[in-house]
XYZ file of C-alpha atoms in Angstrom:
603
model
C 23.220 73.430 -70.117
C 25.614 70.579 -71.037
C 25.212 67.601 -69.687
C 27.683 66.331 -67.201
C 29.969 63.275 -67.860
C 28.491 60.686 -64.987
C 25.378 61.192 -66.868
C 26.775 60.897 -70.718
C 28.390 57.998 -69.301
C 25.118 56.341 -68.296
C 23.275 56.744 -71.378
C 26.488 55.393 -73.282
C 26.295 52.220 -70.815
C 21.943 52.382 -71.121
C 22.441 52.510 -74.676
C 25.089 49.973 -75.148
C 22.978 47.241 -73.203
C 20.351 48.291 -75.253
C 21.922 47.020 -78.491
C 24.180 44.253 -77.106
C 21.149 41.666 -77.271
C 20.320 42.445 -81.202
C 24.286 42.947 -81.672
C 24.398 38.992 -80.076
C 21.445 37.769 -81.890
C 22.911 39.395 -85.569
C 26.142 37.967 -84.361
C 24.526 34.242 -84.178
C 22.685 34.309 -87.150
C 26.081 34.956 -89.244
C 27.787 32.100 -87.588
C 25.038 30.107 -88.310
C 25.608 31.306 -92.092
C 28.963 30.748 -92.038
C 28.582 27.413 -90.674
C 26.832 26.395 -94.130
C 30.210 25.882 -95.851
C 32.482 26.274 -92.936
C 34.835 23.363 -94.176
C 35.635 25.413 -97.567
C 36.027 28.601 -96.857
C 39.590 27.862 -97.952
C 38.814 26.843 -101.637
C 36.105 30.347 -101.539
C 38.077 31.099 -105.041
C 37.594 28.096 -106.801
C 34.884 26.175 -105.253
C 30.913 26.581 -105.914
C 29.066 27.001 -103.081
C 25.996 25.714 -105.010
C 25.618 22.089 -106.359
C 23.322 22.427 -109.240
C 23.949 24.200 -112.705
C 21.785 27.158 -111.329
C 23.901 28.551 -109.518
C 26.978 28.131 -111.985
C 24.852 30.252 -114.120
C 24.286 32.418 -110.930
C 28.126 33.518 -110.867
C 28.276 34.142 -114.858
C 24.910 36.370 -114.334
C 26.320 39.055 -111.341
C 30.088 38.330 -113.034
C 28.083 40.233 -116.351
C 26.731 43.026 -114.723
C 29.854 44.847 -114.075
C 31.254 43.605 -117.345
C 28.079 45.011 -119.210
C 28.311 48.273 -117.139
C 32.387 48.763 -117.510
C 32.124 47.863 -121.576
C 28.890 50.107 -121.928
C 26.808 47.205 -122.351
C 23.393 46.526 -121.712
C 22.853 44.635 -118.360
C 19.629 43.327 -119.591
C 20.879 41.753 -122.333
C 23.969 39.605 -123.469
C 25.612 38.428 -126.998
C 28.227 36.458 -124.956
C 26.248 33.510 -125.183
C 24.014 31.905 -127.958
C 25.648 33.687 -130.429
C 24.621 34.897 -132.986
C 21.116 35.863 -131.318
C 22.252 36.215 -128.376
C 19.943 35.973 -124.829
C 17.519 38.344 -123.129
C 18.418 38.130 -119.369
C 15.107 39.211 -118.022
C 13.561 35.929 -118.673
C 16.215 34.688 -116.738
C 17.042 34.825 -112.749
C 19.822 37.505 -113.872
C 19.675 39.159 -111.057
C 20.878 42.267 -112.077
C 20.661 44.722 -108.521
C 22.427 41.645 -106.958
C 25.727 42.034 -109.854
C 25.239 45.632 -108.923
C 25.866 44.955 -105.505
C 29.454 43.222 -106.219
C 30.441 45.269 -108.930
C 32.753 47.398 -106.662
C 34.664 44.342 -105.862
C 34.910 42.930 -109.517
C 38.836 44.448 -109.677
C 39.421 42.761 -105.958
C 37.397 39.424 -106.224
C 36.896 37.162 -108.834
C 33.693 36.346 -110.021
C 33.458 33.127 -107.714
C 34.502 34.671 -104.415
C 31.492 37.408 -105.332
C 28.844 34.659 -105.879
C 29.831 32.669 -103.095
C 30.329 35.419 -100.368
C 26.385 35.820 -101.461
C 25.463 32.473 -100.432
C 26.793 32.761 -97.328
C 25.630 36.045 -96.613
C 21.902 35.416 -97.770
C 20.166 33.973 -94.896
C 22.280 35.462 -92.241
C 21.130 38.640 -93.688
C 17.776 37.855 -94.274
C 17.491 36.632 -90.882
C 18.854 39.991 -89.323
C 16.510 42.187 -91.786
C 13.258 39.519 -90.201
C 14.534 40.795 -86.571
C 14.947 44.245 -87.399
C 11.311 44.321 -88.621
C 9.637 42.381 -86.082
C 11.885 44.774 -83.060
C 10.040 47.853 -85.081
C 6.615 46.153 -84.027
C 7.767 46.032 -80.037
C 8.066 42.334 -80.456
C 9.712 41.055 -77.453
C 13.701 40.285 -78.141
C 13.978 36.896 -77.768
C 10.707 36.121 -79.361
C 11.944 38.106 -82.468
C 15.150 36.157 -82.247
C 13.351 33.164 -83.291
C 11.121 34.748 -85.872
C 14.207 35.937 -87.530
C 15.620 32.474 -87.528
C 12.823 30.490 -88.580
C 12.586 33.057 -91.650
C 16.040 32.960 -92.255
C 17.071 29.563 -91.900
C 13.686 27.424 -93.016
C 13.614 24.528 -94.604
C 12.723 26.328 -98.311
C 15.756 28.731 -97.551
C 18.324 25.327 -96.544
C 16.957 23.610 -99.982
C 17.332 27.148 -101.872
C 20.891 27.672 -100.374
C 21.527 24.643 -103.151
C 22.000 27.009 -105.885
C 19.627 29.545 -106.003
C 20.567 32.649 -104.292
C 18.186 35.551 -105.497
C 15.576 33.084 -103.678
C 17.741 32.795 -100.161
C 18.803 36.762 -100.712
C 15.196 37.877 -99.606
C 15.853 40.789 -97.079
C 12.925 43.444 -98.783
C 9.730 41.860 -98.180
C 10.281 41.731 -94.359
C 10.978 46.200 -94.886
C 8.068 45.562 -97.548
C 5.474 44.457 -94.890
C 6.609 47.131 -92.710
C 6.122 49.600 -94.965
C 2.551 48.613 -96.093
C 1.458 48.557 -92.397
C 3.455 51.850 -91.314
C 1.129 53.081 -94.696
C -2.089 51.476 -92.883
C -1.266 52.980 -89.675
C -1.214 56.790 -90.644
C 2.459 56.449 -88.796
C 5.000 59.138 -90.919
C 4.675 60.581 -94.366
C 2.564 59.224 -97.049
C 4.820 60.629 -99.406
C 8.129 58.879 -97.595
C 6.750 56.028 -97.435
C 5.286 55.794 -100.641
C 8.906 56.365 -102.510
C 10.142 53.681 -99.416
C 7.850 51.163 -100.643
C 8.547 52.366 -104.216
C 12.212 51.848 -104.043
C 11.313 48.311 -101.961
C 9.691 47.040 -104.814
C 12.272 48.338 -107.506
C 15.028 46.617 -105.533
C 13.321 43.496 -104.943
C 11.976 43.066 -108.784
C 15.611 43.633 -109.791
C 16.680 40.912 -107.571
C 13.812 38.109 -107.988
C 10.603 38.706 -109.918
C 8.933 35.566 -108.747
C 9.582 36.513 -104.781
C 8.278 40.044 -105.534
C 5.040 38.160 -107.485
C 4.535 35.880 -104.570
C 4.845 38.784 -102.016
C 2.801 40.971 -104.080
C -0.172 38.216 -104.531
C 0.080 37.766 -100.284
C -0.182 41.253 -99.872
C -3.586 41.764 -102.071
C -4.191 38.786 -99.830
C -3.575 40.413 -96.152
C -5.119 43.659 -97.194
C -8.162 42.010 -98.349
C -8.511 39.967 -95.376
C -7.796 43.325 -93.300
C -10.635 45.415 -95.034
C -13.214 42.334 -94.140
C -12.004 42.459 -90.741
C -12.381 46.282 -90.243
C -15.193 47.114 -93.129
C -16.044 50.158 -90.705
C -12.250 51.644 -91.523
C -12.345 50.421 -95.050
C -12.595 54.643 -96.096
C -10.343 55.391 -94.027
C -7.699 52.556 -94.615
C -8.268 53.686 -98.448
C -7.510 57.216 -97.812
C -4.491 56.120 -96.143
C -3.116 53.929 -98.956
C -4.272 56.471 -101.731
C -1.300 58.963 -101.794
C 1.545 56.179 -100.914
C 0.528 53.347 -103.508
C -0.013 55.801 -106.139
C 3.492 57.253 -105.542
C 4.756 53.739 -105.551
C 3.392 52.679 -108.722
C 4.431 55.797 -110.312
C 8.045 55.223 -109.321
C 8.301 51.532 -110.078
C 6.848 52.091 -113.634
C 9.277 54.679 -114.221
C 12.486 52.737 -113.005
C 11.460 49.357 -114.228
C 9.776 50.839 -117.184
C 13.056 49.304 -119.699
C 13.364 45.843 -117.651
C 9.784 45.634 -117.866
C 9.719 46.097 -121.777
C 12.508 44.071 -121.832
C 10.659 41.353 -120.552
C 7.558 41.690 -122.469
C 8.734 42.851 -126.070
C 12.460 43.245 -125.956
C 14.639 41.052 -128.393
C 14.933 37.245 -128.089
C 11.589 37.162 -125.111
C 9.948 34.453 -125.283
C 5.559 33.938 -124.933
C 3.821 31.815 -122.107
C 4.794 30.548 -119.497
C 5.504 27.101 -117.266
C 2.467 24.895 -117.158
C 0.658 24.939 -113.671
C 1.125 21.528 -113.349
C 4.472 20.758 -112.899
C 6.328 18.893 -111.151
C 7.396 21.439 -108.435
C 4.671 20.946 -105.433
C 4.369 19.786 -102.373
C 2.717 16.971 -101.224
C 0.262 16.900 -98.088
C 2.718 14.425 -96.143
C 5.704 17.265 -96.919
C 4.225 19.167 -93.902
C 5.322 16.355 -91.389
C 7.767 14.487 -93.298
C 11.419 15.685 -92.726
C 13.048 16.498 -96.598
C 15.815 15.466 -97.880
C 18.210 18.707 -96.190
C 16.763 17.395 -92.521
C 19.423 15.851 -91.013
C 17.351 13.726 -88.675
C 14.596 12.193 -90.051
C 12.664 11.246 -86.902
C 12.358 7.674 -88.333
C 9.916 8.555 -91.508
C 13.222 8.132 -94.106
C 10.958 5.626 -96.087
C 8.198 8.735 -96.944
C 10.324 10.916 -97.601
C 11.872 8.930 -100.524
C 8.862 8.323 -102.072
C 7.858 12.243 -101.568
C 11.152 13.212 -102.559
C 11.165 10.818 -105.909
C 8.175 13.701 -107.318
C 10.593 16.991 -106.618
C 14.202 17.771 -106.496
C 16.384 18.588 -103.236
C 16.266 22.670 -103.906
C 12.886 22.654 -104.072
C 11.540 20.465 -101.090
C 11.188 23.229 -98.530
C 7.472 22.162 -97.431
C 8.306 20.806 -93.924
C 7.254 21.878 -90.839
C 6.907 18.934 -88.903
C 4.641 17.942 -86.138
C 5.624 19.109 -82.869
C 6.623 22.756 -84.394
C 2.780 22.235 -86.107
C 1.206 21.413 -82.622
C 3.383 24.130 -80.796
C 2.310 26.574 -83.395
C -1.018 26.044 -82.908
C -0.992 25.978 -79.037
C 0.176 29.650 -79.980
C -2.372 30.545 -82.555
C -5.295 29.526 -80.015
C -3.563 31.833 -77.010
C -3.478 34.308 -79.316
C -6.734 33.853 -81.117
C -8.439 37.419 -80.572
C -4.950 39.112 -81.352
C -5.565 40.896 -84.966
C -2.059 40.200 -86.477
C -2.517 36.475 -84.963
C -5.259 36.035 -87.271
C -3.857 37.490 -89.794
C -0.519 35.387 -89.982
C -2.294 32.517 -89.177
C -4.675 32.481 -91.989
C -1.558 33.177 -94.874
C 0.267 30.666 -93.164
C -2.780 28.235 -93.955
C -2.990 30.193 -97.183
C 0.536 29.470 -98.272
C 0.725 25.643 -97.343
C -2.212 25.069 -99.308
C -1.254 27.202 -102.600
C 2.350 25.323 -102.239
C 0.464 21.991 -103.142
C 0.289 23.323 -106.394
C -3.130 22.379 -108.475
C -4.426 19.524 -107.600
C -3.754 17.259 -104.153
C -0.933 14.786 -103.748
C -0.755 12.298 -100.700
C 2.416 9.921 -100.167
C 3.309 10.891 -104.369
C -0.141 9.714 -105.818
C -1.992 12.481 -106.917
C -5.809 13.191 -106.563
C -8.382 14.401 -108.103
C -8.720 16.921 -105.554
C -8.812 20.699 -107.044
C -6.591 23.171 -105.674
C -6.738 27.061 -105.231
C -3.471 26.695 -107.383
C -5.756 26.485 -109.977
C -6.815 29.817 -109.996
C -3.099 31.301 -110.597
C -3.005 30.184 -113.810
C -5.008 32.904 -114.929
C -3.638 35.185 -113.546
C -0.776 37.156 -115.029
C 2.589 38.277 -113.325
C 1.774 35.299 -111.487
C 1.141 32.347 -113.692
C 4.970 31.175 -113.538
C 5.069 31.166 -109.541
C 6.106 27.543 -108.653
C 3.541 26.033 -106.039
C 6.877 24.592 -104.142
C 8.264 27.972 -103.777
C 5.393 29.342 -102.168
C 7.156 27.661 -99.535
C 8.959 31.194 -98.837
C 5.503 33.072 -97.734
C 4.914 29.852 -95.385
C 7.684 30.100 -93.563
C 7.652 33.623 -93.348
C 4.262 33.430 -91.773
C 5.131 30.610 -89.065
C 7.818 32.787 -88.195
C 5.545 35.317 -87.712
C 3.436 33.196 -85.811
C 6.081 32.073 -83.118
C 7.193 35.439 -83.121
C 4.189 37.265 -82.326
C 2.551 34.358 -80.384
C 5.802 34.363 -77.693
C 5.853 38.201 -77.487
C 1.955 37.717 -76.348
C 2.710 34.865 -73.691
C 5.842 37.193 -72.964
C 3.382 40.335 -72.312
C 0.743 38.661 -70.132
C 3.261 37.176 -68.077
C 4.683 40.674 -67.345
C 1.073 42.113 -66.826
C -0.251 42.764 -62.490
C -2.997 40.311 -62.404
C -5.559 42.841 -60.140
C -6.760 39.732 -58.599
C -3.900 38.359 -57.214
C -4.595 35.093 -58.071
C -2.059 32.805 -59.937
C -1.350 32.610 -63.057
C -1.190 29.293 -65.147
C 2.300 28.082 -65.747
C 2.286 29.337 -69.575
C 1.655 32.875 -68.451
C 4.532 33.167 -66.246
C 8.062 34.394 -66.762
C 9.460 31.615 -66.123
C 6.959 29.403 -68.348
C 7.780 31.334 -71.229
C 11.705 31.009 -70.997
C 10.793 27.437 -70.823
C 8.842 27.580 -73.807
C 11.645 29.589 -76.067
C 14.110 27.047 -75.084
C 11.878 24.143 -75.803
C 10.793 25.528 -78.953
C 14.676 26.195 -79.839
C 15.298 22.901 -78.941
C 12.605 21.625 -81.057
C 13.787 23.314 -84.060
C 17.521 21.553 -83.804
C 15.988 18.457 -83.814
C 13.355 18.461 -85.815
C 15.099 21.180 -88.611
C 18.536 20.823 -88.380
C 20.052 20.797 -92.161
C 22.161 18.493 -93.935
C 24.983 21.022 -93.453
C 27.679 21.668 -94.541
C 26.664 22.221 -98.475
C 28.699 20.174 -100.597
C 31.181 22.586 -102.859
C 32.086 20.988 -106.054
C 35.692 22.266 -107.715
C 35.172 24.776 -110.452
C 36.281 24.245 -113.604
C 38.649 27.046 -114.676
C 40.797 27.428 -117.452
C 44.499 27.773 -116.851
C 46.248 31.395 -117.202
C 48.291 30.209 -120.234
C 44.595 29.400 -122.333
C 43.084 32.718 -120.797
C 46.230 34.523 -121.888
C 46.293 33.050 -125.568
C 42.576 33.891 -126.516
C 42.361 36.185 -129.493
C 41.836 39.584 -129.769
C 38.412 40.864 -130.599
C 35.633 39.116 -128.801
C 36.059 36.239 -130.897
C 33.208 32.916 -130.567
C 34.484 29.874 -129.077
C 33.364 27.266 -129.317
C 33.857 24.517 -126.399
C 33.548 20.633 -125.123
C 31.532 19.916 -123.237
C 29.257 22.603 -125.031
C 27.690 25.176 -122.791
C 23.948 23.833 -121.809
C 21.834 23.654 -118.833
C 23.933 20.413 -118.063
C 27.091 21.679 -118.812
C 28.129 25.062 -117.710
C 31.578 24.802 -117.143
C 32.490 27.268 -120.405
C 30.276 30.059 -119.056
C 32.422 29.511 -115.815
C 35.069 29.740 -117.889
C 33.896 32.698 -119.739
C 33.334 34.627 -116.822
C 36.982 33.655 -114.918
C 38.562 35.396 -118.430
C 36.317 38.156 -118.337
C 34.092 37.735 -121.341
C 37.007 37.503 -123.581
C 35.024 35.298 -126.596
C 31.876 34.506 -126.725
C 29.873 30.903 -126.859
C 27.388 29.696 -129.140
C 25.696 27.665 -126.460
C 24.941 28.891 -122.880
C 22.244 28.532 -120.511
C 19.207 30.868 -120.354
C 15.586 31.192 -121.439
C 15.212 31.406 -124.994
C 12.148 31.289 -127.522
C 12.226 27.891 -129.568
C 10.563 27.609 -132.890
C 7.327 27.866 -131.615
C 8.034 31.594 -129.340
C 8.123 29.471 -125.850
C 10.456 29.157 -123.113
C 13.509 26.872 -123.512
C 16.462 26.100 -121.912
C 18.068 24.075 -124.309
C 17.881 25.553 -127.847
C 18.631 24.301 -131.049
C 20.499 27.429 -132.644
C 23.678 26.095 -134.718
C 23.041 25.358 -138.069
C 23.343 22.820 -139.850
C 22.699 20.946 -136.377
C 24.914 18.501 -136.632
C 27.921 19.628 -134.710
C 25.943 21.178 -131.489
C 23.951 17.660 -131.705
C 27.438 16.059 -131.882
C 29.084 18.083 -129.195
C 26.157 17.594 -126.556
C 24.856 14.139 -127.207
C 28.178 12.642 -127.079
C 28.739 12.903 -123.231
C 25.406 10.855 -122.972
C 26.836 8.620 -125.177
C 30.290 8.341 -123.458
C 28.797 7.701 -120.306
C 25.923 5.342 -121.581
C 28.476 3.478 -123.418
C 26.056 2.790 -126.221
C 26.405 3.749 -129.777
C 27.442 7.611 -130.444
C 27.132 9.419 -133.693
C 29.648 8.560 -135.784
C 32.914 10.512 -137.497
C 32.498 10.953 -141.073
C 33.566 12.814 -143.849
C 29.995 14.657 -143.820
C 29.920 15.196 -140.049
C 33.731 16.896 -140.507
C 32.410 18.895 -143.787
C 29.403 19.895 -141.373
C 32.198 21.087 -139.335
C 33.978 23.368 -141.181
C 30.829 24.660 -142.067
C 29.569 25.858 -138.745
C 32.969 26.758 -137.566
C 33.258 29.482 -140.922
C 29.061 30.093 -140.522
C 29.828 31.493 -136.923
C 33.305 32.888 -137.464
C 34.613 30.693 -134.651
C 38.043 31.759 -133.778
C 38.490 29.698 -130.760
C 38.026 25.974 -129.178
C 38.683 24.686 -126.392
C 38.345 20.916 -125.183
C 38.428 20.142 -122.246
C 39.949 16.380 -122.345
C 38.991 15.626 -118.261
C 35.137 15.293 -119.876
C 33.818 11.732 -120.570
C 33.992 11.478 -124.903
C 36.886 14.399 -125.132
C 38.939 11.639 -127.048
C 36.360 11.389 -129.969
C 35.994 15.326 -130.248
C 39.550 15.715 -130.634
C 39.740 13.377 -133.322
C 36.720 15.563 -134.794
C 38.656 18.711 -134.327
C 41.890 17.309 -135.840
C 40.130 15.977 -138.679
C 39.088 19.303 -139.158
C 41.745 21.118 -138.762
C 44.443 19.592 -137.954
C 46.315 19.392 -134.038
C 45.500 21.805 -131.646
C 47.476 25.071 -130.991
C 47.703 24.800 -127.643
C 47.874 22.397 -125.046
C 47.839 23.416 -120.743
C 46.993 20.409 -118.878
C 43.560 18.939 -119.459
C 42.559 21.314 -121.891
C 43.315 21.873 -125.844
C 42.859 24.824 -127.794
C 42.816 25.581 -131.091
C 42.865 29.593 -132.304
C 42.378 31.854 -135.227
């Protein structure tokens, strides 16, 4: 029997006030996003919505995907830059499932507009994929609302959302944890799920390593701390996980089985790893202390200099601060004999303590205090985890504290008390409104972000220098030379579409020795790349630079007919310009081609 239209017409309306509050709470968490760079969303094309030289390197890593996969390249790995050896981008935060993404808007967007529309997408999605989970566990609306955003929009995700967005782009792990505990629960297929959390882990190790290491390590973690908990359903929580894991495994080793060689034998990998103790940590006063993205500093501006002095801006995502601290464990004690209380309590300890890194720091002294830090460094897949990014699982956990501890106040307060007596105050409806409103007021105050981001112009090179590059792929080279300093020519590079390629760059690379570095040595004979990048220093330092000889402009021609260099291009608006074009003249005479600030010389 069909049903009749009064009653279609109700479930439409049932269902449509069904999804209008997650449709609102979606909605707020992309105006929040946007509101990160509202003031230039105008400039989208030729601004960086990332301050550091990370994420400059970000754009020329998705803008090389689509290149590699329309040109029959391999994503993995690039000659563009460091020529002649080229670079092995698994080293590196390529990124590769995130150029993926934008590759079917490489013909409509450029390169920029891709990168950027990332950065403002990543915690607005993030945040929705939180919610999405946390409605899946029956967690009361509003309470997930605020788990969502406190994942979302921490403190570690505002200092990320400097430059680094495969760290802010973290949607998986929330479908990750859901997955593991739909696999725990006996609730659908084991063989689903298993290719689920297969794929999860596939998409997540193509987008950051490190986050998948860190959620991996927290998982072994919670499923430890679950088996101790429930020893008498350790056989059965086993049989569970049997089928699923093992299908997992099997499909991740088979998709990331040429990444994962990549990264451990392919061409131009480098051996060992970051020492575990560097500078990235938190200290113990980060917890309390407003960073430096907390726009009010609730008068403790003095600490946080001297905490800030040991770390960078990115990376300073330890705070919490006091009254969230206190409110959060006013939760934790309400909810004390609730099992996924415990548990998200106990990583949330967990993950403060391993973001301290190795050994304690109070107020920027360090102690002699050991840390479980320590114990990472023997570890492997792990060993290159930064303590301050750690950071991620902490406030992933608080969230899940405040989420779950508000959907239990929420529950009792809806519960017939058989006695009819009266509740306390935090057990009624009206108590716990109260309490989501405080607690949202509490987080603008004591969390709201330096925003908006600053967006530094990007350097691009005018259509008539694009348009007169040779034929052929030739190898430029370029001033200011293409380091982890400099990365305007591998902005460049990727505006013209990988037309030439540079003999610097930035990306991991073995040094003499087979370790990581940033900043290789590769031209030979030296002396022009030690030319080209030390005389910016110089220029700004004012002090003595290296000098223009007849040997240096012999050295020269050298390196310019070693590499086959075909192209140069100065650009004059960078401090010292004046004293490479007299190099470059001396060497071969004026410049081909001149288009504003920049000179060119070809073939």
């Amino acid at each position: 029997m069909s049903r009749r239209p009064n009653d279609l017409a109700a479930s439409a309306h049932s269902a449509l006030r069904r999804a209008l509050p997650s449709a609102v709470v979606i909605t707020g968490y992309l105006l929040i996003g946007i509101a990160a760079f509202w003031p230039d969303y105008p400039g989208i094309s030729h601004r960086l919505f990332g301050v550091d030289s990370d994420f400059a390197q970000s754009v020329w890593f998705l803008d090389w995907v689509p290149h590699a996969l329309a040109h029959g390249l391999n994503p993995f790995f690039s000659n563009a830059i460091f020529v002649p050896s080229g670079a092995n981008l698994t080293q590196s935060t390529s990124s590769p499932l995130l150029g993926l993404i934008t590759a079917p808007f490489a013909q409509m967007l450029n390169p920029l507009v891709r990168a950027n529309l990332l950065m403002v997408l990543g915690m607005p999605v993030s945040a929705t994929a939180a919610f999405v989970v946390l409605r899946k566990w029956k967690v009361w609306v509003p309470a997930a609302a605020i788990g969502g955003l406190m994942y979302g929009f921490s403190p570690y995700m505002v200092g990320q959302g400097i430059g680094h967005v495969e760290l802010i782009f973290v949607p998986l792990p929330p479908f990750i944890a859901l997955t593991i505990v739909s696999i725990l629960q006996g609730s659908g297929s084991p063989r689903r799920l298993g290719i689920r959390l297969g794929l999860l882990v596939v998409a997540q190790y193509l987008i950051s390593p490190e986050v998948l290491a860190t959620v991996g390590l927290f998982t072994i973690v919670a499923l430890t701390c679950v088996a101790i908990s429930r020893r008498a359903e350790i056989a059965q929580m086993a049989h569970r996980l049997w089928e699923p894991a093992g299908i997992a495994l099997v499909l991740a080793a088979v998709v990331l089985a040429y990444p994962t060689w990549m990264l451990l034998a392919g061409p131009q990998h480098f051996t060992g790893s970051l020492p575990t103790t560097n500078g990235y940590h938190n200290d113990l006063l980060n917890v309390v202390v407003p960073g430096p993205e907390q726009r009010v500093s609730l008068g403790m501006r003095s600490f946080g200099e001297r905490l800030d002095s040991r770390t960078n801006p990115t990376e300073a995502g330890g705070y919490i601060g006091a009254p969230i601290l206190i409110l959060a464990g006013f939760l934790v004690w309400r909810s004390r004999r609730s099992p996924r209380m415990q548990l998200a309590a106990l990583l949330l300890l967990g993950a403060v303590v391993l973001s301290f890194g190795p050994y304690l720091f109070v107020e920027g002294h360090p102690t002699n205090v050991p840390l479980p830090f320590l114990l990472l460094d023997h570890l492997p897949l792990v060993d290159d985890i930064l303590p301050s990014r750690v950071c991620y699982e902490a406030g992933a956990c608080l969230a899940a504290v405040f989420a779950f501890g508000l959907a239990d106040l929420h529950r009792a307060s809806a519960r017939d008390d058989p006695r009819g007596s009266s509740r306390p105050w935090w057990t009624r409806r009206w108590g716990v409104a109260a309490l989501v409103w405080a607690l949202i007021a509490l987080l603008v105050v004591t969390q709201l972000p330096q925003w908006p981001y600053a967006a530094p112009t990007a350097s691009v090179l005018p259509a008539p220098m694009r348009q007169a590059v040779p034929r052929g792929d030739p190898v430029a080279i370029t001033y200011p030379y293409a380091t982890i300093y400099q990365m305007q020519p591998m902005l460049w590079q990727a505006e013209s579409g990988f037309d030439f390629r540079l003999l610097g760059g930035y990306a991991y690379h073995p040094d003499s020795n087979g370790g990581p570095t940033a900043s290789p040595s590769i031209m030979r004979p030296p002396g022009l790349q030690r030319f080209l990048i030390w005389n910016v220093a110089f220029a700004r330092s004012r002090s003595g630079p290296l000098p223009i000889n007849p040997e240096l402009v012999a050295t020269t021609r050298t390196a310019l007919s070693e590499y086959d260099v075909r192209l140069i291009i100065v650009d004059r608006a960078i401090s010292g310009s004046g004293r490479v074009m007299e190099l470059f003249k001396d060497a071969l005479g004026p410049p081909t081609l001149t288009s504003g600030q920049f000179s060119m010389w070809d073939d």
